Amino acid sequence: MDCDEKNEECLALYRNSLKSADMDHDGTHFDGQYPHVFVILGASGDLARKKIYPTLWWLYRDNLLPTNTIFIGYARSKTTVETIREKCQEYMKVKPNEQERYEAFWRINHYVAGAYDQGADFEVLNKEMCKHEIGPVANRLFYLALPPSVFEPVTVNIKEKCMATKGWTRVIIEKPFGRDSASSDKLSNHLAGLFTEQQMYRIDHYLGKEMVQNLMTLRFGNRIFFPIWNRDNIASIQISFKEPFGTQGRGGYFDEFGIIRDIMQNHLLQILTLVAMERPVDLHPDSIRNEKVRVLKCIEPLEPKDVVLGQYVGKPGGVGDEALGYLDDPTVPKGSVTPTYALSALRIKNERWDGVPFILKCGKALNERKAEVRIQFKEVPGDIFDGKAKRNELVIKVQPGEALYVKMMVKTPGSPFDMEETELDLTYGSRYANIKLPDAYERLILDVFCGSQMHFVRSDELSEAWRIFTPLLHHIEGNGMKPIPYLYGSRGPKEADELLYNNNFTYSGSYKWKPNL
């Protein structure tokens, strides 16, 4: 994200990493000669200052946006561009030699204050946009960095007052996309009454991460993986997301959703579709999303017996946050049974995956920060090594430190005939040391400019995802299904290990990957 200006080769590679080969497909280029107006709705909020403004700055800094792009913030706050700039400063990552460019970025930023439910205020916003739309063509993008409670009035006002009259309009929608099937369908039907599917971009930032986007190439571009990617060779697949910290005073917000809605139903399930889907006919965005929907349709709704829920408690003798449990957060309702950890085992009933458990695991206040896909292969038949050989694994590290490695057995060097686990290792920090990988939001926002919906969630994907999780969520909330306590900084509830074991996933604890840096 911060390539040295003197390193032209690095910057060129960086641009190429954003502008992928897929961008020569229809609808995946931007009209660089025409004005583009990018509106940040909720410009005074946390998401805008921590993610959206920094991302727009990085794209602008590296000349990745159309030349005639301007930015307009919109929110209820009676604030100014200067105040927004001050609040964003710590997240912008500006180098000393970029100061002139940074000043130019803020000169093309504007701000309009207004209510989210007042058409007259959106008329003012529309007039501000029109000032900058000189020429026969001009395009508009709206980023809804807003709470779901105002999605409906805002989108109605965009449709009635702010649609582009001489170009296209695209609307970026942040999760959560509802709380269950009914609320999601209500929102989807509302949006469908205002915009076409081609105008909507439901953003899941995990689909912008390097190793998630790499899954397509890994699966369908390598002969060595394609024939073994099935139930005949794979024992189980685990997709995990772990954070080493708790709610950090934001438990009141988290408690509305819980870990399943926050992480599992969207981020992890989206990764599952890329791991499990059949090969699309081509790289057109809808061809890929068709296959994702197809595999989701093969997954039955989760049942309570296939799930372990947990809630972290303070660590005895812990210091600072470690001493505090979820219920110690003053913003969390007393006696809350909202899970901060969840492990579930899904099954895909189709020819490729019948009998292979897909294990989704996510949690807060665990022992490490990690997001990865771990594909565990079956034991070698006809064992001649007296049970010493352990399962091969293909591990795709999403964060931190992008990597791809294969765990395998080799003879221990120098010994008569002992064996040990080692790895074939592709660590991006070593192999691609001179390339600064773009942030997920950079990739996705650029995709919106280009009109590529490959890495965005379609309405039927969303409907199928909620179909899988809604019965479980209603059971948890309707029956007061209590989560199991686990210590801050631990691996989670011990009961989760039993569910892993029962779903054909083995964990020996004898091997630790050492990145080649």
XYZ file of C-alpha atoms in Angstrom:
517
model
C 0.000 0.000 0.000
C 2.961 2.318 0.453
C 5.355 1.568 -2.407
C 8.322 3.913 -2.545
C 7.801 6.474 -5.319
C 11.310 5.782 -6.585
C 10.585 2.097 -7.025
C 8.720 2.186 -10.333
C 8.947 -1.574 -10.765
C 7.229 -2.125 -7.425
C 4.489 0.354 -8.266
C 3.924 -1.271 -11.646
C 3.605 -4.695 -10.033
C 1.252 -3.223 -7.467
C -0.972 -1.774 -10.173
C -0.980 -5.088 -11.984
C -1.980 -6.880 -8.781
C -5.014 -4.619 -8.557
C -5.852 -4.635 -12.258
C -6.031 -8.375 -12.699
C -6.246 -10.290 -15.939
C -9.995 -10.497 -15.448
C -10.312 -6.815 -16.160
C -10.473 -7.279 -19.918
C -13.910 -8.877 -19.550
C -17.008 -6.813 -20.341
C -17.829 -4.327 -17.595
C -14.431 -4.487 -15.904
C -12.799 -1.279 -17.085
C -13.406 2.282 -16.003
C -13.958 5.321 -18.181
C -10.854 7.235 -17.149
C -11.666 10.292 -19.252
C -15.023 11.029 -17.593
C -15.840 12.567 -14.190
C -16.630 10.199 -11.314
C -18.242 11.372 -8.079
C -17.685 9.099 -5.076
C -20.075 9.808 -2.186
C -19.309 8.508 1.322
C -22.605 8.312 3.231
C -21.769 8.220 6.925
C -18.605 10.236 6.363
C -18.230 11.156 10.041
C -18.349 7.558 11.282
C -15.725 5.001 12.326
C -15.798 2.964 9.125
C -15.318 6.038 6.964
C -12.325 7.384 8.839
C -10.641 4.038 9.496
C -11.221 2.349 6.132
C -12.968 4.323 3.388
C -11.025 7.604 3.391
C -7.640 5.845 3.811
C -8.492 3.472 0.957
C -9.516 6.313 -1.350
C -6.295 8.122 -0.490
C -4.138 5.077 -1.306
C -5.905 4.575 -4.636
C -5.578 8.265 -5.467
C -1.931 8.349 -4.390
C -1.020 5.521 -6.750
C -2.980 6.930 -9.732
C -5.348 3.969 -9.796
C -8.567 5.994 -10.052
C -10.067 7.857 -13.009
C -8.368 11.222 -13.335
C -11.500 13.321 -12.848
C -12.656 11.769 -9.574
C -13.931 13.850 -6.675
C -15.149 12.754 -3.235
C -18.140 14.048 -1.288
C -18.815 13.131 2.323
C -22.397 13.151 3.593
C -23.570 12.739 7.187
C -25.843 14.289 9.787
C -22.929 15.939 11.609
C -22.359 19.650 11.077
C -18.699 19.075 10.362
C -16.143 20.062 7.712
C -13.610 18.404 5.447
C -10.864 19.766 7.698
C -12.354 18.044 10.758
C -12.772 14.766 8.871
C -9.150 15.054 7.740
C -7.971 15.434 11.324
C -9.944 12.367 12.451
C -8.588 10.270 9.557
C -4.950 11.308 9.968
C -3.704 8.379 12.055
C -5.028 5.848 9.525
C -3.779 7.454 6.289
C -0.125 6.242 6.340
C 1.296 9.287 4.616
C 5.049 9.342 3.907
C 6.976 12.632 4.058
C 7.578 12.598 0.290
C 3.833 12.180 -0.344
C 2.722 15.382 1.374
C 2.109 17.356 -1.818
C 0.014 14.537 -3.256
C -1.824 14.248 0.060
C -2.787 17.920 -0.032
C -4.082 17.467 -3.573
C -6.239 14.570 -2.377
C -7.972 16.670 0.259
C -8.521 19.529 -2.206
C -10.886 17.268 -4.199
C -12.859 16.340 -1.069
C -16.127 18.071 -0.219
C -18.774 17.695 2.459
C -22.551 18.088 2.703
C -24.455 17.837 5.997
C -27.970 16.462 5.913
C -30.475 14.029 7.355
C -30.772 10.506 5.984
C -34.557 10.647 5.692
C -35.018 14.098 4.145
C -35.363 14.316 0.390
C -34.595 18.054 0.433
C -31.137 17.380 1.899
C -30.401 14.864 -0.850
C -31.398 17.508 -3.378
C -28.628 19.658 -1.919
C -26.242 16.697 -2.274
C -27.334 16.266 -5.883
C -26.634 19.942 -6.652
C -23.149 19.572 -5.152
C -22.471 16.562 -7.371
C -23.713 18.359 -10.478
C -21.140 21.120 -9.943
C -18.350 18.648 -10.685
C -19.942 16.757 -13.558
C -18.677 18.731 -16.527
C -19.043 17.083 -19.921
C -21.416 14.683 -21.664
C -20.758 11.706 -19.342
C -20.432 11.506 -15.559
C -20.693 8.503 -13.218
C -21.726 8.260 -9.561
C -20.755 5.866 -6.766
C -22.389 5.788 -3.326
C -20.773 4.013 -0.366
C -23.246 3.256 2.442
C -20.947 3.338 5.490
C -24.087 3.403 7.611
C -26.007 1.364 10.186
C -28.686 -0.891 8.646
C -31.425 1.121 10.378
C -31.078 3.907 7.794
C -30.471 1.806 4.665
C -34.063 2.092 3.482
C -34.561 5.894 3.653
C -31.077 6.536 2.280
C -31.490 4.249 -0.718
C -34.946 5.690 -1.465
C -33.470 9.191 -1.460
C -30.572 8.134 -3.677
C -33.043 6.663 -6.162
C -35.408 9.645 -6.114
C -32.929 12.523 -5.870
C -29.363 11.503 -6.747
C -29.209 9.045 -9.644
C -26.757 9.886 -12.410
C -28.461 11.467 -15.424
C -25.563 11.069 -17.862
C -23.726 7.969 -16.724
C -24.027 4.948 -14.450
C -24.865 4.773 -10.731
C -23.377 2.124 -8.410
C -24.231 1.592 -4.744
C -21.862 -0.133 -2.286
C -23.618 -1.730 0.685
C -21.824 -2.753 3.878
C -22.820 -5.738 6.003
C -24.779 -6.736 7.993
C -27.236 -7.608 5.253
C -30.053 -8.355 7.694
C -30.169 -10.518 10.824
C -31.897 -13.608 9.415
C -33.709 -14.821 6.310
C -36.776 -12.632 6.831
C -34.924 -9.356 7.461
C -32.433 -10.082 4.684
C -35.220 -10.828 2.205
C -36.983 -7.624 3.252
C -33.843 -5.583 2.591
C -33.116 -7.399 -0.673
C -36.672 -6.849 -1.921
C -36.458 -3.190 -0.964
C -33.194 -2.720 -2.841
C -34.440 -4.719 -5.839
C -37.331 -2.267 -6.133
C -34.856 0.600 -6.480
C -31.764 -0.713 -8.275
C -30.787 -3.474 -10.665
C -28.476 -6.223 -9.430
C -25.765 -4.732 -11.676
C -25.983 -1.449 -9.749
C -25.535 -3.057 -6.307
C -22.237 -4.084 -4.711
C -22.660 -5.920 -1.396
C -19.173 -5.724 0.028
C -17.555 -8.489 2.077
C -13.982 -7.321 2.546
C -12.729 -10.902 2.968
C -13.382 -11.414 -0.745
C -10.745 -8.752 -1.403
C -7.959 -10.495 0.495
C -5.030 -11.807 -1.543
C -5.173 -15.455 -0.500
C -8.969 -15.633 -0.804
C -8.744 -14.326 -4.357
C -5.943 -16.823 -4.966
C -8.243 -19.797 -4.329
C -9.568 -19.729 -7.897
C -6.087 -19.887 -9.424
C -4.870 -22.463 -6.931
C -7.787 -24.809 -7.595
C -8.341 -24.459 -11.303
C -4.884 -23.469 -12.546
C -2.858 -26.370 -11.125
C -3.054 -29.931 -12.364
C -1.582 -31.289 -9.115
C -4.547 -30.057 -7.058
C -7.500 -30.441 -9.405
C -7.699 -34.305 -9.438
C -7.379 -34.678 -5.643
C -9.903 -31.972 -4.673
C -12.686 -34.375 -3.672
C -14.064 -36.803 -1.092
C -11.796 -39.632 -2.267
C -8.708 -37.800 -0.998
C -9.802 -35.152 1.498
C -10.777 -36.079 5.060
C -11.992 -32.690 6.284
C -11.612 -28.961 5.686
C -11.348 -26.333 8.412
C -11.818 -22.605 7.757
C -10.931 -20.542 10.796
C -10.796 -16.954 12.007
C -9.206 -16.153 15.371
C -8.637 -12.870 17.199
C -6.450 -12.510 20.329
C -8.538 -9.665 21.768
C -12.070 -9.245 23.078
C -14.733 -6.656 22.310
C -12.538 -3.777 23.580
C -15.444 -1.726 24.883
C -17.595 -2.273 21.771
C -19.524 -5.180 23.230
C -22.836 -3.362 22.970
C -22.534 -3.287 19.176
C -21.188 -6.840 18.995
C -23.967 -8.159 21.226
C -26.580 -7.215 18.616
C -25.069 -9.698 16.171
C -22.737 -12.226 17.835
C -19.855 -14.113 16.268
C -22.004 -16.183 13.874
C -23.550 -13.162 12.172
C -20.360 -11.107 12.443
C -17.924 -13.639 10.947
C -19.257 -17.110 10.163
C -22.379 -16.500 8.080
C -20.529 -14.133 5.730
C -16.713 -14.209 5.715
C -16.173 -17.909 6.411
C -19.098 -19.117 4.320
C -17.874 -17.049 1.361
C -14.464 -18.714 1.633
C -16.182 -22.107 1.813
C -17.943 -21.471 -1.497
C -14.632 -20.726 -3.223
C -13.035 -23.854 -1.758
C -15.960 -26.128 -2.600
C -17.562 -24.840 -5.805
C -17.292 -26.552 -9.174
C -15.179 -25.061 -11.939
C -17.051 -22.187 -13.627
C -17.390 -22.148 -17.409
C -15.308 -18.953 -17.575
C -14.135 -16.043 -15.420
C -17.185 -13.877 -15.944
C -18.402 -12.683 -12.507
C -21.828 -14.276 -12.883
C -20.334 -17.610 -13.977
C -18.364 -17.696 -10.728
C -21.274 -16.559 -8.566
C -23.556 -19.125 -10.209
C -21.246 -21.884 -8.977
C -21.090 -20.374 -5.503
C -24.883 -20.399 -5.288
C -24.983 -23.939 -6.630
C -22.774 -25.262 -3.836
C -24.686 -23.329 -1.164
C -27.901 -24.994 -2.315
C -26.302 -28.362 -1.454
C -25.786 -27.421 2.221
C -28.521 -28.293 4.692
C -29.397 -25.863 7.517
C -27.206 -26.195 10.605
C -28.529 -28.049 13.617
C -27.545 -27.384 17.265
C -25.798 -30.786 17.510
C -23.332 -29.628 14.837
C -22.307 -26.491 16.741
C -20.241 -25.558 19.794
C -20.732 -22.061 21.188
C -18.453 -20.274 23.653
C -18.162 -16.998 25.527
C -14.840 -15.810 26.934
C -14.246 -15.159 30.632
C -11.393 -13.354 32.340
C -8.123 -15.168 32.841
C -7.293 -15.674 36.544
C -4.297 -13.492 37.343
C -4.566 -11.866 33.921
C -3.383 -8.309 33.340
C -5.493 -5.622 31.664
C -8.007 -6.946 29.129
C -6.996 -10.555 29.876
C -8.612 -10.254 33.286
C -11.954 -9.196 31.813
C -14.605 -11.479 30.414
C -17.229 -10.606 27.817
C -19.829 -9.928 30.503
C -17.403 -7.546 32.264
C -17.722 -5.137 29.330
C -20.093 -2.434 30.656
C -21.675 -2.054 27.202
C -22.798 -5.722 27.184
C -26.287 -6.463 28.620
C -26.228 -8.347 31.916
C -26.488 -12.096 31.535
C -26.040 -11.971 27.766
C -25.764 -15.389 26.107
C -24.342 -13.992 22.871
C -21.513 -16.287 21.707
C -18.025 -14.895 21.132
C -16.842 -18.266 19.784
C -18.507 -20.705 17.413
C -17.455 -23.915 15.721
C -19.815 -25.593 13.278
C -19.634 -28.589 10.966
C -21.416 -28.252 7.630
C -21.886 -30.919 4.996
C -22.245 -30.500 1.265
C -24.509 -33.104 -0.291
C -23.124 -33.458 -3.773
C -20.957 -35.932 -5.640
C -17.651 -34.176 -4.941
C -18.039 -33.576 -1.203
C -20.463 -36.146 0.183
C -19.127 -37.199 3.612
C -16.474 -34.468 3.920
C -17.076 -32.152 6.910
C -16.504 -28.432 6.345
C -15.629 -27.026 9.760
C -16.076 -23.278 10.317
C -14.410 -21.852 13.418
C -14.270 -18.270 14.651
C -13.768 -16.539 17.949
C -12.571 -13.578 19.972
C -10.089 -13.488 22.872
C -8.285 -16.595 21.622
C -4.606 -17.543 21.695
C -3.579 -15.954 18.379
C -4.573 -13.843 15.406
C -5.106 -16.038 12.394
C -7.367 -16.661 9.425
C -6.692 -19.720 7.323
C -8.041 -22.613 5.294
C -6.698 -26.024 6.378
C -7.381 -28.904 3.982
C -6.577 -32.220 5.648
C -6.018 -35.236 3.414
C -6.787 -38.833 4.258
C -4.150 -41.218 5.586
C -1.976 -43.083 3.107
C -3.550 -46.522 2.525
C -1.443 -49.588 3.243
C 0.695 -47.935 5.941
C 4.220 -49.397 6.162
C 5.479 -46.893 8.760
C 3.767 -48.279 11.884
C 1.397 -45.302 12.188
C 4.182 -42.689 12.298
C 3.012 -40.928 9.140
C 0.644 -38.057 9.817
C -1.901 -36.562 7.495
C -0.815 -34.227 4.733
C -2.348 -30.766 4.923
C -2.638 -27.903 2.479
C -2.765 -24.661 4.461
C -3.762 -21.320 2.967
C -2.909 -18.512 5.380
C -5.157 -15.515 4.769
C -3.768 -13.382 7.596
C -1.431 -12.359 9.064
C 1.413 -13.008 6.626
C -0.056 -14.455 3.454
C 1.310 -17.932 2.756
C 0.586 -21.265 1.160
C 2.245 -24.400 2.480
C 1.868 -28.174 2.285
C 2.593 -30.287 5.346
C 4.275 -33.531 4.366
C 6.346 -36.391 5.795
C 10.082 -36.775 5.084
C 12.901 -38.909 6.430
C 14.650 -37.185 9.338
C 18.064 -36.052 8.030
C 20.904 -38.247 9.228
C 18.809 -40.787 11.106
C 18.623 -44.462 10.122
C 14.945 -44.266 9.206
C 12.982 -41.898 11.383
C 10.444 -39.550 9.845
C 9.195 -36.053 10.594
C 6.749 -33.414 9.375
C 7.997 -30.556 7.241
C 6.523 -28.302 4.566
C 6.688 -27.070 1.023
C 6.451 -23.365 1.699
C 5.315 -20.357 -0.328
C 5.483 -17.431 2.068
C 4.571 -14.226 0.269
C 6.781 -12.079 2.499
C 9.777 -14.070 1.266
C 8.896 -15.009 -2.325
C 7.385 -11.591 -3.152
C 9.454 -9.452 -0.826
C 9.393 -6.385 -3.103
C 5.644 -6.318 -3.608
C 3.348 -4.509 -1.206
C 0.011 -6.258 -1.355
C -3.003 -3.944 -1.596
C -5.548 -3.733 1.173
C -8.780 -5.684 0.610
C -10.828 -2.483 0.463
C -8.504 -1.104 -2.224
C -9.158 -4.066 -4.490
C -12.896 -3.988 -3.952
C -13.435 -0.254 -4.347
C -11.387 -0.322 -7.538
C -13.570 -3.224 -8.709
C -16.632 -0.995 -8.249
C -15.088 1.715 -10.428
C -14.360 -0.983 -13.009
C -17.796 -2.572 -12.801
C -16.511 -6.021 -11.832
C -18.881 -7.826 -9.456
C -16.790 -10.990 -9.199
C -15.875 -10.382 -5.553
C -19.242 -9.086 -4.369
C -22.205 -10.962 -2.927
C -25.233 -11.497 -5.146
C -28.774 -11.507 -3.706
C -29.338 -15.237 -4.253
C -25.997 -16.020 -2.527
C -27.158 -13.991 0.432
C -30.519 -15.748 0.546
C -28.895 -19.199 0.554
C -26.403 -18.193 3.263
C -29.209 -17.063 5.568
C -31.193 -20.227 4.811
C -28.314 -22.281 6.243
C -27.899 -20.261 9.453
C -31.318 -18.805 10.303
C -32.806 -21.914 12.008
C -29.741 -22.190 14.240
C -29.788 -18.484 15.140
C -33.472 -18.635 16.014
C -32.849 -21.722 18.162
C -29.979 -20.006 20.014
C -32.030 -16.890 20.714
C -35.373 -18.571 21.294
C -34.153 -21.305 23.622
C -31.457 -19.379 25.457
C -28.738 -21.793 24.280
C -25.965 -20.929 26.724
C -22.406 -20.665 25.430
C -19.606 -22.574 27.163
C -17.157 -20.372 29.112
C -13.542 -20.356 27.890
C -10.535 -18.487 29.218
C -9.285 -15.330 27.550
C -6.200 -16.296 25.531
C -7.065 -19.999 25.251
C -7.841 -22.094 22.146
C -11.554 -21.948 22.972
C -13.903 -24.435 24.655
C -12.535 -27.968 25.030
C -15.842 -29.292 23.701
C -14.851 -27.879 20.309
C -11.971 -30.366 20.121
C -14.434 -33.207 20.540
C -16.584 -31.902 17.699
C -13.471 -31.615 15.524
C -12.536 -35.204 16.321
C -16.042 -36.420 15.557
C -15.817 -34.692 12.181
C -12.647 -36.446 11.053
C -10.219 -33.636 11.825
C -7.079 -34.674 13.690
C -4.887 -32.325 15.684
C -1.628 -33.678 17.065
C -0.033 -30.433 18.243
C 3.357 -31.877 17.315
C 4.077 -29.531 14.425
C 4.419 -25.771 14.212
C 4.882 -24.009 10.907
C 7.902 -21.687 10.749
C 7.520 -19.031 8.052
C 10.491 -18.587 5.741
C 11.184 -14.867 6.127
